[in-house]
Short mmCIF file of C-alpha atoms in Angstrom, two decimals:
data_model
loop_
_atom_site.label_atom_id
_atom_site.label_comp_id
_atom_site.label_asym_id
_atom_site.label_seq_id
_atom_site.Cartn_x
_atom_site.Cartn_y
_atom_site.Cartn_z
CA UNK A 1 -72.49 20.92 113.00
CA UNK A 2 -71.45 24.51 112.53
CA UNK A 3 -73.13 27.48 114.15
CA UNK A 4 -74.72 28.47 110.83
CA UNK A 5 -76.11 24.94 110.28
CA UNK A 6 -77.54 24.91 113.81
CA UNK A 7 -79.18 28.29 113.24
CA UNK A 8 -80.71 27.21 109.92
CA UNK A 9 -81.93 23.96 111.49
CA UNK A 10 -83.52 25.86 114.38
CA UNK A 11 -85.27 28.32 112.08
CA UNK A 12 -86.52 25.51 109.83
CA UNK A 13 -87.74 23.41 112.76
CA UNK A 14 -89.58 26.23 114.57
CA UNK A 15 -92.73 26.12 112.35
CA UNK A 16 -92.90 22.35 112.80
CA UNK A 17 -92.75 22.65 116.59
CA UNK A 18 -95.37 25.41 116.54
CA UNK A 19 -97.74 23.36 114.37
CA UNK A 20 -97.37 20.30 116.59
CA UNK A 21 -98.04 22.38 119.70
CA UNK A 22 -101.28 23.67 118.17
CA UNK A 23 -102.37 20.14 117.26
CA UNK A 24 -101.48 18.64 120.64
CA UNK A 25 -102.99 21.48 122.71
CA UNK A 26 -106.22 22.67 121.07
CA UNK A 27 -108.11 25.53 122.69
CA UNK A 28 -110.74 24.40 125.22
CA UNK A 29 -114.22 23.83 123.85
CA UNK A 30 -116.94 26.08 125.27
CA UNK A 31 -119.52 24.38 127.44
CA UNK A 32 -122.95 23.94 125.96
CA UNK A 33 -126.19 25.14 127.50
CA UNK A 34 -127.67 21.64 127.19
CA UNK A 35 -125.72 20.45 130.23
CA UNK A 36 -127.49 22.98 132.43
CA UNK A 37 -131.07 22.16 131.43
CA UNK A 38 -133.46 20.16 133.58
CA UNK A 39 -133.99 19.71 137.29
CA UNK A 40 -131.15 18.42 139.42
CA UNK A 41 -132.98 15.21 140.38
CA UNK A 42 -133.48 14.45 136.71
CA UNK A 43 -129.85 15.17 135.82
CA UNK A 44 -128.26 13.08 138.56
CA UNK A 45 -130.61 10.11 138.76
CA UNK A 46 -129.38 6.99 137.01
CA UNK A 47 -131.90 5.54 134.57
CA UNK A 48 -132.82 1.92 135.19
CA UNK A 49 -135.65 0.83 132.93
CA UNK A 50 -138.46 -1.00 134.70
CA UNK A 51 -137.22 -0.56 138.29
CA UNK A 52 -140.37 1.17 139.53
CA UNK A 53 -142.65 -1.41 137.92
CA UNK A 54 -140.64 -4.32 139.34
CA UNK A 55 -140.68 -2.92 142.87
CA UNK A 56 -144.50 -2.69 142.87
CA UNK A 57 -145.17 -6.13 141.44
CA UNK A 58 -147.12 -8.41 143.76
CA UNK A 59 -145.68 -11.60 145.24
CA UNK A 60 -147.07 -14.97 144.24
CA UNK A 61 -147.69 -17.02 147.42
CA UNK A 62 -148.42 -20.76 147.58
CA UNK A 63 -147.12 -22.22 144.33
#
């Protein structure tokens, strides 16, 4: 490959490399305000449906 061919190849390939870099490395997304809403105990507590009701259920004795 001659020097001229290498130069033409480099100039032709530069837009392709630039486009791929933009696709592979998008700008970071801004954080939303929704993540900051609510009290900390509500944000960090795992939700298990029915746990409180099950823990207060009475025991059946004698059957």
